[in-house]
């Protein structure tokens, strides 16, 4: 079938769907004394861009989210609201195949620019058209990823998930929410601790969960059956919501589903002081008696420019992020992995997993590292500057420069764009996410093994898309498996419905325990799934976990 013919078919289908949609009556929903008008699909209804908190502007900038006032009047809920202020996308300038990869893959993910505004705290609900206030359907609450620096619910259409749930006979309600990112959501410093305004992005998510408890019944959802779910920074967020307030869910959710994200070993908010001070200086607030109060008065464009001048996720320091959750003494009382050790975790069932080559995507900014000495210098200077020489030697041994051991894994000498690329990618695939936008292998294994026998859990590993040059099964490829009717779609729906991912439409997925560390493994080829054991690179991951527990970022 020619590409032109396929394009014509798509156009005709789109036109047909548009005409069909035009004939369906616009649905309405009543919240408090307000009426919201949404849009109708074939068998779904969407209510988009509903404010769930007061706009965090003016004096509410850099403050905890404030619940919205009771709704009144009439409102259009036909489009998603703008994203929260994003950090400017800066990609490495390369040549040859690496640049082709950036152009064809990374730009398609991170190059999309969505409208943004400080007035951004909105929520979206997609429901089966037949759902009523008495339906009591399970709810999946999606938290987008983006390294805590960018992202928007506009990147994801949950209609396919709701439609699939209807087809399975297990209908669910899909919810997605905005939250503040980058400096607007994760400002960190001693001043932030004193004011009690750390981790505002996570606090926004929590406020969205409270909104779900109050209003989801009107859409047909059951507030006692909420599963929080995310990918990358969204998955890390899920895990940190499980740790917040000493593991107290406040009855806001009953399960967690994480794709590339687990508790990360971050230190106190004071570890972000240099970035806070940089923004204070660049916005002219250095001389203020209260620098945080001064930042609330800075023009948006000035503050945004100062934020954009801080390191981005694809800069040289990569996932040693400037802006990310940190222990603030209240919402997160300690290094998240220490909280896991202390047992301060919500006792709820969860699913968590990773892609096989998590680190490749974030290693394209370090192609100038070509020798063993430069590799060790990079690790020492940016990741664990407090580490001893002996610990550095151990890293050198556990993550050798042998191309056959590197990532993309299982590709031999292929993809060795520099002598150190596959080594750095392997290191990052195991460790780097402990510090940044998603959690990779070592933190996931630590999380699962720490909670073995304490609550029901399932683990997975995605090895699909191995043929992608340089990147292999790179970070975020598993999203295809859940938003485009893959096995993870069914597993998610089963899990939200029954607190168990298993069901009649998918292969059996055994639970994860320390004695039987089963991983549902997704593969390319004619045999798409298998069960493997979570025992690979054991020595390296254990060493890295011990190291980062000692030296959190």
CSV table of N, CA and C in Angstrom, one decimal, residues 61-207:
chain,number,residue,atom,x,y,z
A,61,UNK,N,2.3,32.4,43.3
A,61,UNK,CA,3.5,31.8,42.7
A,61,UNK,C,4.4,31.4,43.8
A,62,UNK,N,5.0,30.2,43.6
A,62,UNK,CA,5.9,29.6,44.6
A,62,UNK,C,5.2,29.4,46.0
A,63,UNK,N,3.9,29.1,45.9
A,63,UNK,CA,3.1,28.7,47.1
A,63,UNK,C,2.4,27.4,46.9
A,64,UNK,N,2.0,26.7,48.0
A,64,UNK,CA,1.3,25.5,47.8
A,64,UNK,C,0.0,25.7,47.1
A,65,UNK,N,-0.5,24.7,46.3
A,65,UNK,CA,-1.7,24.9,45.6
A,65,UNK,C,-2.9,25.1,46.5
A,66,UNK,N,-3.8,26.0,46.0
A,66,UNK,CA,-5.0,26.4,46.8
A,66,UNK,C,-6.2,25.8,46.1
A,67,UNK,N,-7.0,25.1,46.8
A,67,UNK,CA,-8.2,24.4,46.2
A,67,UNK,C,-9.0,25.5,45.4
A,68,UNK,N,-9.6,25.0,44.3
A,68,UNK,CA,-10.5,25.9,43.6
A,68,UNK,C,-11.8,26.2,44.4
A,69,UNK,N,-12.3,27.4,44.1
A,69,UNK,CA,-13.6,27.8,44.7
A,69,UNK,C,-14.7,26.9,44.1
A,70,UNK,N,-15.8,26.8,44.8
A,70,UNK,CA,-17.0,26.0,44.2
A,70,UNK,C,-17.3,26.6,42.8
A,71,UNK,N,-17.6,25.7,41.9
A,71,UNK,CA,-17.9,26.1,40.5
A,71,UNK,C,-19.2,26.7,40.4
A,72,UNK,N,-19.4,27.7,39.6
A,72,UNK,CA,-20.6,28.3,39.2
A,72,UNK,C,-20.6,28.7,37.7
A,73,UNK,N,-21.8,28.9,37.2
A,73,UNK,CA,-21.9,29.4,35.8
A,73,UNK,C,-21.7,28.2,34.8
A,74,UNK,N,-21.5,28.6,33.6
A,74,UNK,CA,-21.3,27.6,32.5
A,74,UNK,C,-19.8,27.7,32.0
A,75,UNK,N,-19.3,26.6,31.6
A,75,UNK,CA,-17.9,26.5,31.2
A,75,UNK,C,-17.7,25.6,30.0
A,76,UNK,N,-16.9,25.9,29.1
A,76,UNK,CA,-16.5,25.0,28.0
A,76,UNK,C,-15.3,24.1,28.4
A,77,UNK,N,-15.5,22.8,28.3
A,77,UNK,CA,-14.5,21.9,28.7
A,77,UNK,C,-14.1,21.0,27.4
A,78,UNK,N,-13.8,21.7,26.3
A,78,UNK,CA,-13.6,21.0,25.1
A,78,UNK,C,-12.1,20.9,24.7
A,79,UNK,N,-11.3,21.6,25.3
A,79,UNK,CA,-9.8,21.5,25.0
A,79,UNK,C,-9.0,21.5,26.3
A,80,UNK,N,-7.9,20.8,26.2
A,80,UNK,CA,-7.0,20.8,27.4
A,80,UNK,C,-6.4,22.2,27.6
A,81,UNK,N,-6.1,22.5,28.9
A,81,UNK,CA,-5.6,23.8,29.2
A,81,UNK,C,-4.1,23.8,28.8
A,82,UNK,N,-3.5,25.0,28.9
A,82,UNK,CA,-2.1,25.1,28.5
A,82,UNK,C,-1.2,24.4,29.5
A,83,UNK,N,0.0,24.0,29.1
A,83,UNK,CA,0.9,23.3,30.0
A,83,UNK,C,1.5,24.4,31.0
A,84,UNK,N,2.1,23.9,32.0
A,84,UNK,CA,2.8,24.8,32.9
A,84,UNK,C,4.1,25.2,32.3
A,85,UNK,N,4.7,26.3,32.7
A,85,UNK,CA,5.9,26.9,32.1
A,85,UNK,C,7.0,25.8,31.9
A,86,UNK,N,7.4,25.6,30.6
A,86,UNK,CA,8.3,24.6,30.3
A,86,UNK,C,9.7,25.2,30.3
A,87,UNK,N,10.7,24.3,30.5
A,87,UNK,CA,12.1,24.7,30.3
A,87,UNK,C,12.4,24.6,28.8
A,88,UNK,N,13.2,25.6,28.3
A,88,UNK,CA,13.5,25.6,26.9
A,88,UNK,C,14.3,24.4,26.5
A,89,UNK,N,13.9,23.8,25.4
A,89,UNK,CA,14.5,22.6,24.9
A,89,UNK,C,15.8,22.9,24.2
A,90,UNK,N,16.9,22.3,24.7
A,90,UNK,CA,18.2,22.5,24.2
A,90,UNK,C,18.8,21.1,23.9
A,91,UNK,N,19.0,20.8,22.6
A,91,UNK,CA,19.5,19.5,22.2
A,91,UNK,C,21.0,19.6,21.7
A,92,UNK,N,21.8,18.6,22.0
A,92,UNK,CA,23.2,18.7,21.5
A,92,UNK,C,23.3,18.8,20.0
A,93,UNK,N,24.3,19.5,19.5
A,93,UNK,CA,24.5,19.6,18.1
A,93,UNK,C,25.6,18.6,17.7
A,94,UNK,N,25.2,17.6,16.9
A,94,UNK,CA,26.1,16.5,16.6
A,94,UNK,C,26.2,16.4,15.1
A,95,UNK,N,26.9,15.4,14.6
A,95,UNK,CA,27.0,15.1,13.2
A,95,UNK,C,26.7,13.7,12.9
A,96,UNK,N,26.5,13.4,11.6
A,96,UNK,CA,26.4,12.0,11.2
A,96,UNK,C,25.2,11.3,11.8
A,97,UNK,N,25.3,10.0,12.1
A,97,UNK,CA,24.2,9.2,12.7
A,97,UNK,C,23.6,9.7,14.0
A,98,UNK,N,24.5,10.2,14.9
A,98,UNK,CA,23.9,10.7,16.1
A,98,UNK,C,22.9,11.9,15.9
A,99,UNK,N,23.3,12.8,14.9
A,99,UNK,CA,22.4,13.9,14.6
A,99,UNK,C,21.1,13.4,13.9
A,100,UNK,N,21.2,12.4,13.1
A,100,UNK,CA,20.1,11.8,12.4
A,100,UNK,C,19.1,11.2,13.5
A,101,UNK,N,19.7,10.6,14.5
A,101,UNK,CA,18.9,10.1,15.6
A,101,UNK,C,18.1,11.2,16.3
A,102,UNK,N,18.8,12.3,16.6
A,102,UNK,CA,18.2,13.4,17.3
A,102,UNK,C,17.1,14.0,16.4
A,103,UNK,N,17.4,14.1,15.1
A,103,UNK,CA,16.4,14.7,14.2
A,103,UNK,C,15.1,13.8,14.1
A,104,UNK,N,15.3,12.5,14.0
A,104,UNK,CA,14.2,11.6,13.7
A,104,UNK,C,13.5,11.1,14.9
A,105,UNK,N,14.2,11.0,16.1
A,105,UNK,CA,13.6,10.4,17.3
A,105,UNK,C,13.4,11.4,18.4
A,106,UNK,N,14.4,12.1,18.8
A,106,UNK,CA,14.3,13.0,20.0
A,106,UNK,C,13.4,14.2,19.7
A,107,UNK,N,13.6,14.7,18.5
A,107,UNK,CA,12.8,15.9,18.2
A,107,UNK,C,11.3,15.6,18.1
A,108,UNK,N,11.0,14.3,17.7
A,108,UNK,CA,9.6,13.9,17.6
A,108,UNK,C,9.0,13.8,19.0
A,109,UNK,N,9.8,13.6,20.0
A,109,UNK,CA,9.3,13.5,21.4
A,109,UNK,C,9.4,14.8,22.2
A,110,UNK,N,10.6,15.5,22.1
A,110,UNK,CA,10.8,16.6,22.9
A,110,UNK,C,10.7,17.9,22.1
A,111,UNK,N,10.6,17.8,20.8
A,111,UNK,CA,10.6,19.0,19.9
A,111,UNK,C,9.2,19.6,19.8
A,112,UNK,N,8.2,18.9,20.3
A,112,UNK,CA,6.8,19.4,20.3
A,112,UNK,C,6.6,20.5,21.3
A,113,UNK,N,6.2,21.7,20.8
A,113,UNK,CA,6.0,22.8,21.7
A,113,UNK,C,4.5,23.0,21.9
A,114,UNK,N,4.1,23.0,23.2
A,114,UNK,CA,2.7,23.2,23.6
A,114,UNK,C,2.6,24.6,24.2
A,115,UNK,N,1.4,25.1,24.1
A,115,UNK,CA,1.2,26.4,24.7
A,115,UNK,C,1.3,26.3,26.2
A,116,UNK,N,1.9,27.3,26.9
A,116,UNK,CA,2.1,27.2,28.3
A,116,UNK,C,1.7,28.5,28.9
A,117,UNK,N,1.5,28.4,30.2
A,117,UNK,CA,1.0,29.6,31.0
A,117,UNK,C,1.2,29.3,32.5
A,118,UNK,N,1.4,30.3,33.3
A,118,UNK,CA,1.5,30.1,34.7
A,118,UNK,C,0.1,29.7,35.2
A,119,UNK,N,-0.9,30.1,34.6
A,119,UNK,CA,-2.3,29.7,34.9
A,119,UNK,C,-2.5,28.3,34.3
A,120,UNK,N,-2.1,27.3,34.9
A,120,UNK,CA,-2.0,26.0,34.2
A,120,UNK,C,-2.6,24.8,35.0
A,121,UNK,N,-3.1,25.0,36.2
A,121,UNK,CA,-3.5,23.8,37.0
A,121,UNK,C,-4.9,23.4,36.6
A,122,UNK,N,-4.9,22.6,35.5
A,122,UNK,CA,-6.2,22.0,35.0
A,122,UNK,C,-6.1,20.5,35.0
A,123,UNK,N,-7.3,19.9,34.9
A,123,UNK,CA,-7.4,18.4,34.9
A,123,UNK,C,-8.4,18.0,33.8
A,124,UNK,N,-8.2,16.8,33.3
A,124,UNK,CA,-9.0,16.3,32.2
A,124,UNK,C,-9.6,14.9,32.6
A,125,UNK,N,-10.8,14.7,32.1
A,125,UNK,CA,-11.5,13.5,32.4
A,125,UNK,C,-12.1,12.9,31.1
A,126,UNK,N,-11.8,11.6,30.8
A,126,UNK,CA,-12.4,10.9,29.7
A,126,UNK,C,-13.1,9.7,30.3
A,127,UNK,N,-14.4,9.6,29.9
A,127,UNK,CA,-15.2,8.6,30.5
A,127,UNK,C,-16.0,7.8,29.4
A,128,UNK,N,-16.4,6.6,29.7
A,128,UNK,CA,-17.4,5.9,28.8
A,128,UNK,C,-18.7,6.8,28.7
A,129,UNK,N,-19.2,6.8,27.6
A,129,UNK,CA,-20.4,7.7,27.4
A,129,UNK,C,-21.6,7.2,28.2
A,130,UNK,N,-21.6,5.9,28.6
A,130,UNK,CA,-22.7,5.3,29.3
A,130,UNK,C,-22.5,5.5,30.8
A,131,UNK,N,-21.4,5.9,31.3
A,131,UNK,CA,-21.1,6.0,32.7
A,131,UNK,C,-22.0,7.1,33.3
A,132,UNK,N,-22.6,6.8,34.5
A,132,UNK,CA,-23.4,7.8,35.2
A,132,UNK,C,-22.9,7.9,36.6
A,133,UNK,N,-23.5,8.8,37.4
A,133,UNK,CA,-23.0,9.0,38.7
A,133,UNK,C,-23.1,7.8,39.7
A,134,UNK,N,-23.8,6.8,39.2
A,134,UNK,CA,-23.9,5.6,40.0
A,134,UNK,C,-23.1,4.4,39.5
A,135,UNK,N,-22.2,4.7,38.5
A,135,UNK,CA,-21.5,3.6,37.9
A,135,UNK,C,-20.3,3.0,38.7
A,136,UNK,N,-19.7,3.9,39.5
A,136,UNK,CA,-18.6,3.5,40.4
A,136,UNK,C,-17.5,2.8,39.6
A,137,UNK,N,-17.0,3.4,38.6
A,137,UNK,CA,-15.9,2.8,37.8
A,137,UNK,C,-14.6,3.1,38.3
A,138,UNK,N,-13.6,2.1,38.1
A,138,UNK,CA,-12.2,2.4,38.5
A,138,UNK,C,-11.7,3.6,37.8
A,139,UNK,N,-10.7,4.3,38.4
A,139,UNK,CA,-10.1,5.5,37.8
A,139,UNK,C,-8.6,5.3,37.6
A,140,UNK,N,-8.0,5.6,36.4
A,140,UNK,CA,-6.6,5.7,36.2
A,140,UNK,C,-6.2,7.1,36.1
A,141,UNK,N,-5.3,7.6,37.0
A,141,UNK,CA,-4.9,9.0,37.0
A,141,UNK,C,-3.5,9.1,36.4
A,142,UNK,N,-3.3,9.6,35.2
A,142,UNK,CA,-2.0,9.7,34.5
A,142,UNK,C,-1.2,10.9,34.9
A,143,UNK,N,0.1,10.7,35.2
A,143,UNK,CA,1.0,11.8,35.5
A,143,UNK,C,2.1,11.8,34.4
A,144,UNK,N,2.2,12.8,33.6
A,144,UNK,CA,3.1,12.8,32.5
A,144,UNK,C,4.5,12.9,32.9
A,145,UNK,N,5.5,12.5,32.0
A,145,UNK,CA,6.9,12.6,32.3
A,145,UNK,C,7.5,13.8,31.6
A,146,UNK,N,8.8,13.9,31.7
A,146,UNK,CA,9.5,15.0,31.1
A,146,UNK,C,10.7,15.5,31.9
A,147,UNK,N,11.2,14.7,32.8
A,147,UNK,CA,12.3,15.1,33.6
A,147,UNK,C,12.1,16.2,34.6
A,148,UNK,N,10.8,16.4,34.9
A,148,UNK,CA,10.4,17.5,35.9
A,148,UNK,C,10.8,18.8,35.3
A,149,UNK,N,11.0,18.9,34.0
A,149,UNK,CA,11.4,20.1,33.3
A,149,UNK,C,10.5,20.6,32.2
A,150,UNK,N,9.7,19.6,31.7
A,150,UNK,CA,8.7,19.9,30.6
A,150,UNK,C,7.7,18.8,30.6
A,151,UNK,N,6.7,19.0,29.7
A,151,UNK,CA,5.7,18.0,29.6
A,151,UNK,C,4.3,18.5,29.7
A,152,UNK,N,3.3,17.8,29.2
A,152,UNK,CA,1.9,18.3,29.3
A,152,UNK,C,1.0,17.1,29.0
A,153,UNK,N,-0.2,17.1,29.6
A,153,UNK,CA,-1.2,16.1,29.3
A,153,UNK,C,-1.6,16.1,27.8
A,154,UNK,N,-1.3,17.2,27.1
A,154,UNK,CA,-1.7,17.3,25.7
A,154,UNK,C,-0.9,16.3,24.9
A,155,UNK,N,0.2,15.8,25.4
A,155,UNK,CA,1.0,14.8,24.6
A,155,UNK,C,0.3,13.4,24.6
A,156,UNK,N,-0.8,13.2,25.4
A,156,UNK,CA,-1.3,11.9,25.5
A,156,UNK,C,-2.8,11.9,25.4
A,157,UNK,N,-3.4,11.0,24.6
A,157,UNK,CA,-4.8,10.9,24.4
A,157,UNK,C,-5.3,9.6,25.1
A,158,UNK,N,-6.0,9.8,26.2
A,158,UNK,CA,-6.5,8.6,26.9
A,158,UNK,C,-7.7,8.0,26.4
A,159,UNK,N,-8.2,8.5,25.3
A,159,UNK,CA,-9.4,7.9,24.7
A,159,UNK,C,-9.2,6.5,24.3
A,160,UNK,N,-8.1,6.1,23.8
A,160,UNK,CA,-7.8,4.7,23.4
A,160,UNK,C,-7.9,3.8,24.6
A,161,UNK,N,-7.4,4.2,25.7
A,161,UNK,CA,-7.4,3.4,26.9
A,161,UNK,C,-8.9,3.2,27.4
A,162,UNK,N,-9.7,4.2,27.4
A,162,UNK,CA,-11.1,4.1,27.8
A,162,UNK,C,-11.8,3.2,26.8
A,163,UNK,N,-11.6,3.4,25.5
A,163,UNK,CA,-12.2,2.5,24.5
A,163,UNK,C,-11.8,1.0,24.7
A,164,UNK,N,-10.5,0.8,24.9
A,164,UNK,CA,-10.1,-0.6,25.1
A,164,UNK,C,-10.8,-1.2,26.4
A,165,UNK,N,-10.9,-0.4,27.4
A,165,UNK,CA,-11.5,-0.9,28.7
A,165,UNK,C,-13.0,-1.3,28.4
A,166,UNK,N,-13.6,-0.5,27.6
A,166,UNK,CA,-15.0,-0.8,27.3
A,166,UNK,C,-15.1,-2.1,26.5
A,167,UNK,N,-14.2,-2.3,25.5
A,167,UNK,CA,-14.1,-3.5,24.7
A,167,UNK,C,-13.8,-4.7,25.6
A,168,UNK,N,-13.1,-4.6,26.6
A,168,UNK,CA,-12.7,-5.7,27.5
A,168,UNK,C,-13.8,-6.0,28.5
A,169,UNK,N,-14.8,-5.1,28.6
A,169,UNK,CA,-15.9,-5.3,29.6
A,169,UNK,C,-15.4,-4.8,31.0
A,170,UNK,N,-14.4,-4.0,31.1
A,170,UNK,CA,-13.9,-3.5,32.3
A,170,UNK,C,-13.7,-2.0,32.2
A,171,UNK,N,-14.8,-1.3,32.0
A,171,UNK,CA,-14.6,0.2,31.8
A,171,UNK,C,-14.0,0.9,32.9
A,172,UNK,N,-13.1,1.9,32.5
A,172,UNK,CA,-12.5,2.7,33.5
A,172,UNK,C,-12.6,4.2,33.1
A,173,UNK,N,-12.4,5.1,34.0
A,173,UNK,CA,-12.3,6.5,33.8
A,173,UNK,C,-10.8,6.9,33.7
A,174,UNK,N,-10.5,7.7,32.7
A,174,UNK,CA,-9.1,8.2,32.5
A,174,UNK,C,-9.1,9.7,33.0
A,175,UNK,N,-8.1,10.0,33.8
A,175,UNK,CA,-7.8,11.3,34.3
A,175,UNK,C,-6.4,11.7,34.0
A,176,UNK,N,-6.1,12.9,33.6
A,176,UNK,CA,-4.8,13.4,33.5
A,176,UNK,C,-4.7,14.9,34.0
A,177,UNK,N,-3.6,15.3,34.6
A,177,UNK,CA,-3.5,16.6,35.2
A,177,UNK,C,-2.2,17.3,34.9
A,178,UNK,N,-2.3,18.6,34.9
A,178,UNK,CA,-1.0,19.4,34.9
A,178,UNK,C,-0.4,19.5,36.2
A,179,UNK,N,0.9,19.8,36.3
A,179,UNK,CA,1.5,20.1,37.5
A,179,UNK,C,2.7,21.0,37.2
A,180,UNK,N,3.1,21.9,38.1
A,180,UNK,CA,4.2,22.8,37.8
A,180,UNK,C,5.6,22.0,37.7
A,181,UNK,N,6.4,22.4,36.7
A,181,UNK,CA,7.6,21.8,36.5
A,181,UNK,C,8.8,22.8,36.5
A,182,UNK,N,10.0,22.3,36.4
A,182,UNK,CA,11.2,23.1,36.4
A,182,UNK,C,11.2,24.0,37.6
A,183,UNK,N,11.8,25.2,37.5
A,183,UNK,CA,11.9,26.1,38.6
A,183,UNK,C,10.6,26.5,39.2
A,184,UNK,N,9.5,26.6,38.4
A,184,UNK,CA,8.2,26.9,38.9
A,184,UNK,C,7.6,25.9,39.9
A,185,UNK,N,8.1,24.6,39.7
A,185,UNK,CA,7.5,23.5,40.5
A,185,UNK,C,8.5,22.9,41.4
A,186,UNK,N,9.8,23.1,41.2
A,186,UNK,CA,10.8,22.4,42.0
A,186,UNK,C,11.9,23.3,42.5
A,187,UNK,N,11.6,24.5,42.8
A,187,UNK,CA,12.6,25.4,43.4
A,187,UNK,C,13.1,24.8,44.7
A,188,UNK,N,14.4,24.9,44.9
A,188,UNK,CA,14.9,24.2,46.1
A,188,UNK,C,16.1,25.0,46.7
A,189,UNK,N,16.0,25.2,48.0
A,189,UNK,CA,17.0,26.0,48.7
A,189,UNK,C,16.6,26.1,50.2
A,190,UNK,N,17.5,26.7,51.0
A,190,UNK,CA,17.2,26.9,52.4
A,190,UNK,C,16.0,27.8,52.6
A,191,UNK,N,15.8,28.8,51.7
A,191,UNK,CA,14.7,29.7,51.7
A,191,UNK,C,13.4,28.9,51.5
A,192,UNK,N,13.5,28.0,50.5
A,192,UNK,CA,12.3,27.2,50.2
A,192,UNK,C,11.9,26.3,51.4
A,193,UNK,N,12.9,25.7,52.0
A,193,UNK,CA,12.6,24.9,53.2
A,193,UNK,C,11.9,25.7,54.3
A,194,UNK,N,12.5,26.9,54.6
A,194,UNK,CA,12.0,27.8,55.6
A,194,UNK,C,10.5,28.2,55.4
A,195,UNK,N,10.2,28.4,54.1
A,195,UNK,CA,8.8,28.8,53.7
A,195,UNK,C,7.9,27.6,53.6
A,196,UNK,N,8.4,26.4,53.6
A,196,UNK,CA,7.5,25.2,53.5
A,196,UNK,C,6.9,25.0,52.2
A,197,UNK,N,7.6,25.4,51.1
A,197,UNK,CA,7.1,25.4,49.8
A,197,UNK,C,7.9,24.5,48.8
A,198,UNK,N,8.5,23.4,49.4
A,198,UNK,CA,9.2,22.5,48.5
A,198,UNK,C,8.3,21.6,47.7
A,199,UNK,N,8.8,21.1,46.6
A,199,UNK,CA,8.1,20.1,45.8
A,199,UNK,C,6.7,20.5,45.4
A,200,UNK,N,6.6,21.7,44.9
A,200,UNK,CA,5.3,22.2,44.5
A,200,UNK,C,4.6,21.4,43.4
A,201,UNK,N,5.5,20.9,42.5
A,201,UNK,CA,4.9,20.0,41.5
A,201,UNK,C,4.2,18.8,42.0
A,202,UNK,N,4.8,18.1,43.0
A,202,UNK,CA,4.2,17.0,43.7
A,202,UNK,C,3.0,17.4,44.5
A,203,UNK,N,3.0,18.6,45.1
A,203,UNK,CA,1.9,19.1,45.8
A,203,UNK,C,0.7,19.4,44.9
A,204,UNK,N,1.0,19.8,43.6
A,204,UNK,CA,0.0,20.0,42.6
A,204,UNK,C,-0.7,18.7,42.3
A,205,UNK,N,0.1,17.7,42.1
A,205,UNK,CA,-0.5,16.4,41.9
A,205,UNK,C,-1.4,15.9,43.0
A,206,UNK,N,-0.9,16.1,44.2
A,206,UNK,CA,-1.7,15.8,45.4
A,206,UNK,C,-3.1,16.5,45.4
A,207,UNK,N,-3.0,17.8,45.0
A,207,UNK,CA,-4.3,18.6,45.0
A,207,UNK,C,-5.2,18.0,43.9
